[in-house]
């Protein structure tokens, strides 16, 4: 799993590439453990996330709670169909804004 | 030779997961399983093996986990066994998927994902082993029961 972070239109974008499961989820958990200074909105771009299990969902939920407790907006974009199904079945799609692509997500923060 | 099933036995250690996932991917590619059921198969094995390793051997004893997958026409039949403590995953309370974000507790989420995506599921205790059987359709299948 590879994690990258950069800023676009004042939004902190984190991309995750590969598999987010019980063996890799702690890396993303560490990465998202702190809200960066400045309170910029956070976007998790999962375009290259090929797999997520409940261990990965827990990390996403924890990050969402942390952002909300700091008054920071957090959204997710670009889920592949199989990963989207996991978000649907878990009920997370009703809790976290999910956008079809990065452009739509950035527009939602504007 | 056409591969129609795999039967794996592995020690109860999470370090085995990588090899296990690679074996499942080889199987689904060889059998030309469509992406959605292939993903569901990996997810089911991942969630249940993790649960068995994490909670089945509280005293830290070594154990053995079995993963058996058969490709039968329009479905995959998955049988997962372990010699951990008796535990019926389908008898556990479902996770609370209705509460607000702040209230949300997500214990049991893995089991919920798998049972929702499976066409059928069953548990039995047999010869000192937990035996979980799952059927995953290869066509358009369940997972329609989106939470309220």
Coordinates of C-alpha atoms in Angstrom, one line a residue:
Chain A
X1 CA 0.0 0.0 0.0
X2 CA 1.2 3.5 -0.9
X3 CA 0.0 6.7 0.7
X4 CA 0.6 10.2 -0.7
X5 CA -0.5 13.6 0.4
X6 CA -0.6 16.9 -1.4
X7 CA -2.7 20.1 -1.5
X8 CA -4.9 21.2 -4.3
X9 CA -7.3 24.2 -4.1
X10 CA -6.6 24.4 -0.4
X11 CA -7.8 20.9 0.1
X12 CA -5.5 18.3 1.6
X13 CA -5.7 15.3 -0.7
X14 CA -4.6 11.9 0.5
X15 CA -4.3 9.1 -2.1
X16 CA -4.1 5.5 -1.2
X17 CA -2.9 2.9 -3.7
X18 CA -3.3 -0.8 -3.2
X19 CA -4.9 -2.8 -0.5
X20 CA -6.3 -1.5 2.8
X21 CA -6.7 -4.5 5.1
X22 CA -5.7 -5.6 8.6
X23 CA -2.0 -5.7 7.7
X24 CA -1.8 -2.2 6.2
X25 CA -4.6 -0.3 7.9
X26 CA -2.4 0.9 10.7
X27 CA -0.2 2.8 8.2
X28 CA -3.2 4.9 7.1
X29 CA -4.3 5.2 10.7
X30 CA -1.0 6.7 11.7
X31 CA -1.0 9.0 8.6
X32 CA -4.5 10.3 9.4
X33 CA -4.0 10.5 13.2
X34 CA -3.4 14.3 13.2
X35 CA -5.4 17.1 11.7
X36 CA -2.9 19.2 9.8
X37 CA -2.6 22.8 10.9
X38 CA -4.8 25.2 9.1
X39 CA -8.0 23.3 9.2
X40 CA -8.1 22.7 5.5
X41 CA -10.7 20.3 4.2
X42 CA -9.6 16.7 3.8
X43 CA -10.2 14.5 0.7
X44 CA -9.5 10.8 0.6
X45 CA -9.0 10.0 -3.0
X46 CA -9.4 6.2 -3.3
X47 CA -9.2 5.9 -7.1
X48 CA -6.3 3.4 -6.8
X49 CA -7.6 1.7 -3.7
X50 CA -8.3 -1.9 -5.0
X51 CA -9.4 -3.5 -1.8
X52 CA -10.8 -2.5 1.6
X53 CA -11.9 -4.7 4.5
X54 CA -13.6 -3.9 7.8
X55 CA -10.1 -3.0 9.2
X56 CA -9.8 -0.3 6.6
X57 CA -13.3 1.0 7.2
X58 CA -12.5 1.4 10.9
X59 CA -9.6 3.7 10.0
X60 CA -11.8 5.7 7.6
X61 CA -14.5 6.1 10.3
X62 CA -11.9 7.1 12.9
X63 CA -10.5 9.7 10.6
X64 CA -14.0 11.0 9.8
X65 CA -14.8 11.4 13.5
X66 CA -11.5 13.1 14.2
X67 CA -12.1 15.6 11.4
X68 CA -15.6 16.3 12.5
X69 CA -14.5 16.9 16.1
X70 CA -12.2 19.6 14.8
X71 CA -14.8 21.1 12.6
X72 CA -12.9 20.0 9.4
X73 CA -14.8 18.8 6.3
X74 CA -13.8 15.4 5.1
X75 CA -15.0 13.6 1.9
X76 CA -14.1 10.6 -0.1
X77 CA -13.9 10.3 -3.9
X78 CA -13.4 7.9 -6.8
X79 CA -14.3 4.5 -5.3
X80 CA -14.0 1.6 -7.7
X81 CA -17.2 -0.5 -7.9
X82 CA -16.2 -3.3 -5.5
X83 CA -14.9 -0.9 -2.9
X84 CA -18.1 1.2 -3.3
X85 CA -20.1 -1.9 -2.5
X86 CA -18.3 -2.3 0.8
X87 CA -19.1 1.3 1.7
X88 CA -22.7 0.8 0.7
X89 CA -23.2 -2.4 2.7
X90 CA -21.5 -0.9 5.8
X91 CA -23.8 2.1 5.7
X92 CA -20.8 4.5 5.5
X93 CA -22.3 6.1 2.3
X94 CA -24.9 7.7 4.5
X95 CA -22.4 9.1 7.0
X96 CA -19.5 10.3 4.8
X97 CA -19.9 12.4 1.6
X98 CA -18.7 10.3 -1.3
X99 CA -18.1 11.8 -4.7
X100 CA -17.7 10.1 -8.1
X101 CA -14.4 11.9 -8.9
X102 CA -11.9 14.5 -7.6
X103 CA -13.4 17.4 -9.5
X104 CA -16.8 16.9 -7.9
X105 CA -15.3 16.5 -4.5
X106 CA -13.2 19.7 -4.8
X107 CA -16.3 21.6 -6.0
X108 CA -18.3 20.4 -3.0
X109 CA -15.7 22.0 -0.7
X110 CA -15.8 25.3 -2.5
Chain B
X1 CA -6.0 -29.3 -16.2
X2 CA -8.9 -27.2 -15.1
X3 CA -8.6 -26.0 -11.5
X4 CA -12.0 -26.1 -9.8
X5 CA -11.1 -26.0 -6.2
X6 CA -8.4 -25.1 -3.7
X7 CA -7.9 -26.6 -0.3
X8 CA -5.5 -24.7 2.0
X9 CA -4.3 -25.4 5.6
X10 CA -2.4 -22.7 7.4
X11 CA -1.2 -21.9 10.9
X12 CA -3.3 -19.4 12.9
X13 CA -1.0 -16.4 12.2
X14 CA -1.9 -13.2 10.4
X15 CA 1.5 -13.4 8.6
X16 CA -0.2 -16.0 6.5
X17 CA -2.7 -13.6 5.0
X18 CA -0.5 -12.3 2.1
X19 CA 0.2 -15.8 0.8
X20 CA -3.5 -16.7 1.3
X21 CA -4.7 -13.7 -0.7
X22 CA -2.2 -14.5 -3.5
X23 CA -3.5 -18.0 -3.7
X24 CA -7.1 -16.8 -3.9
X25 CA -6.2 -14.3 -6.6
X26 CA -4.5 -17.0 -8.6
X27 CA -7.6 -19.2 -8.2
X28 CA -10.1 -16.5 -9.2
X29 CA -8.0 -15.5 -12.2
X30 CA -7.5 -19.1 -13.4
X31 CA -11.3 -19.7 -13.1
X32 CA -12.1 -16.4 -14.7
X33 CA -14.3 -15.3 -11.8
X34 CA -15.8 -11.9 -12.3
X35 CA -14.4 -9.0 -10.2
X36 CA -17.3 -8.6 -7.9
X37 CA -17.6 -12.3 -6.6
X38 CA -13.7 -12.5 -6.6
X39 CA -13.6 -9.5 -4.3
X40 CA -16.4 -11.0 -2.1
X41 CA -14.4 -14.2 -1.8
X42 CA -11.2 -12.4 -0.7
X43 CA -13.2 -10.3 1.7
X44 CA -14.9 -13.3 3.3
X45 CA -11.7 -15.2 3.8
X46 CA -9.9 -12.0 5.1
X47 CA -12.6 -11.2 7.6
X48 CA -13.1 -14.7 8.9
X49 CA -9.5 -15.7 9.1
X50 CA -8.7 -12.4 10.9
X51 CA -11.6 -13.1 13.4
X52 CA -10.5 -16.7 14.0
X53 CA -6.8 -15.7 14.6
X54 CA -7.7 -12.7 16.8
X55 CA -10.4 -14.2 19.0
X56 CA -10.3 -18.0 18.6
X57 CA -7.1 -18.8 20.4
X58 CA -7.2 -16.7 23.6
X59 CA -4.6 -18.8 25.3
X60 CA -2.1 -18.3 22.4
X61 CA -2.0 -22.0 21.4
X62 CA -1.0 -22.8 17.9
X63 CA -3.9 -23.8 15.7
X64 CA -4.8 -24.7 12.1
X65 CA -7.2 -22.8 9.8
X66 CA -8.6 -24.4 6.7
X67 CA -9.8 -22.6 3.6
X68 CA -11.6 -24.6 0.9
X69 CA -13.1 -23.0 -2.2
X70 CA -15.0 -24.8 -4.9
X71 CA -16.1 -23.3 -8.2
X72 CA -19.5 -24.9 -9.0
X73 CA -21.1 -23.6 -12.2
X74 CA -22.7 -20.4 -11.2
X75 CA -21.4 -20.1 -7.7
X76 CA -18.4 -20.3 -5.4
X77 CA -18.7 -22.5 -2.3
X78 CA -16.4 -21.4 0.5
X79 CA -15.8 -23.5 3.7
X80 CA -13.7 -22.0 6.4
X81 CA -12.7 -24.1 9.4
X82 CA -10.6 -23.5 12.5
X83 CA -9.8 -25.3 15.7
X84 CA -10.3 -22.2 17.9
X85 CA -12.8 -21.8 20.7
X86 CA -16.4 -22.5 19.6
X87 CA -17.9 -19.4 18.1
X88 CA -20.9 -18.9 15.9
X89 CA -20.3 -15.6 14.0
X90 CA -23.9 -15.4 12.7
X91 CA -25.3 -15.6 16.2
X92 CA -23.5 -12.4 17.3
X93 CA -25.4 -9.1 17.4
X94 CA -25.3 -7.2 14.1
X95 CA -23.4 -3.9 14.2
X96 CA -25.4 -0.7 14.7
X97 CA -25.5 0.8 11.2
X98 CA -28.2 3.3 11.9
X99 CA -26.8 5.6 14.5
X100 CA -25.1 9.0 13.7
X101 CA -21.4 9.1 13.1
X102 CA -20.7 9.9 16.8
X103 CA -22.8 7.0 18.0
X104 CA -21.6 4.5 15.5
X105 CA -19.9 1.4 16.9
X106 CA -18.6 -1.0 14.4
X107 CA -17.9 -4.3 16.2
X108 CA -19.1 -7.2 14.0
X109 CA -18.8 -5.1 10.8
X110 CA -16.7 -7.7 9.0
X111 CA -19.3 -10.5 9.6
X112 CA -22.1 -8.1 8.6
X113 CA -20.3 -7.3 5.3
X114 CA -19.8 -11.0 4.4
X115 CA -23.2 -12.3 5.4
X116 CA -24.9 -9.4 3.4
X117 CA -22.8 -10.2 0.3
X118 CA -23.3 -14.0 0.5
X119 CA -26.3 -15.9 -0.9
X120 CA -26.3 -18.3 2.0
X121 CA -24.3 -18.8 5.1
X122 CA -24.2 -21.5 7.8
X123 CA -22.2 -22.4 10.9
X124 CA -21.7 -25.7 12.7
X125 CA -19.3 -27.1 15.3
X126 CA -17.9 -30.4 14.1
X127 CA -15.0 -32.6 15.4
X128 CA -13.7 -29.7 17.5
X129 CA -13.7 -27.2 14.7
X130 CA -15.8 -24.2 13.8
X131 CA -17.1 -24.7 10.3
X132 CA -18.5 -21.7 8.3
X133 CA -20.0 -22.3 4.9
X134 CA -20.7 -19.5 2.4
X135 CA -22.2 -19.5 -1.1
X136 CA -21.3 -16.6 -3.4
X137 CA -23.2 -16.4 -6.6
X138 CA -21.2 -15.5 -9.7
X139 CA -24.1 -13.6 -11.4
X140 CA -25.8 -10.5 -10.1
X141 CA -26.3 -11.3 -6.5
X142 CA -27.6 -10.0 -3.1
X143 CA -26.0 -7.1 -1.2
X144 CA -29.2 -5.4 -2.0
X145 CA -30.1 -5.1 1.7
X146 CA -28.6 -1.7 2.1
X147 CA -29.0 -0.4 5.6
X148 CA -31.8 2.0 6.4

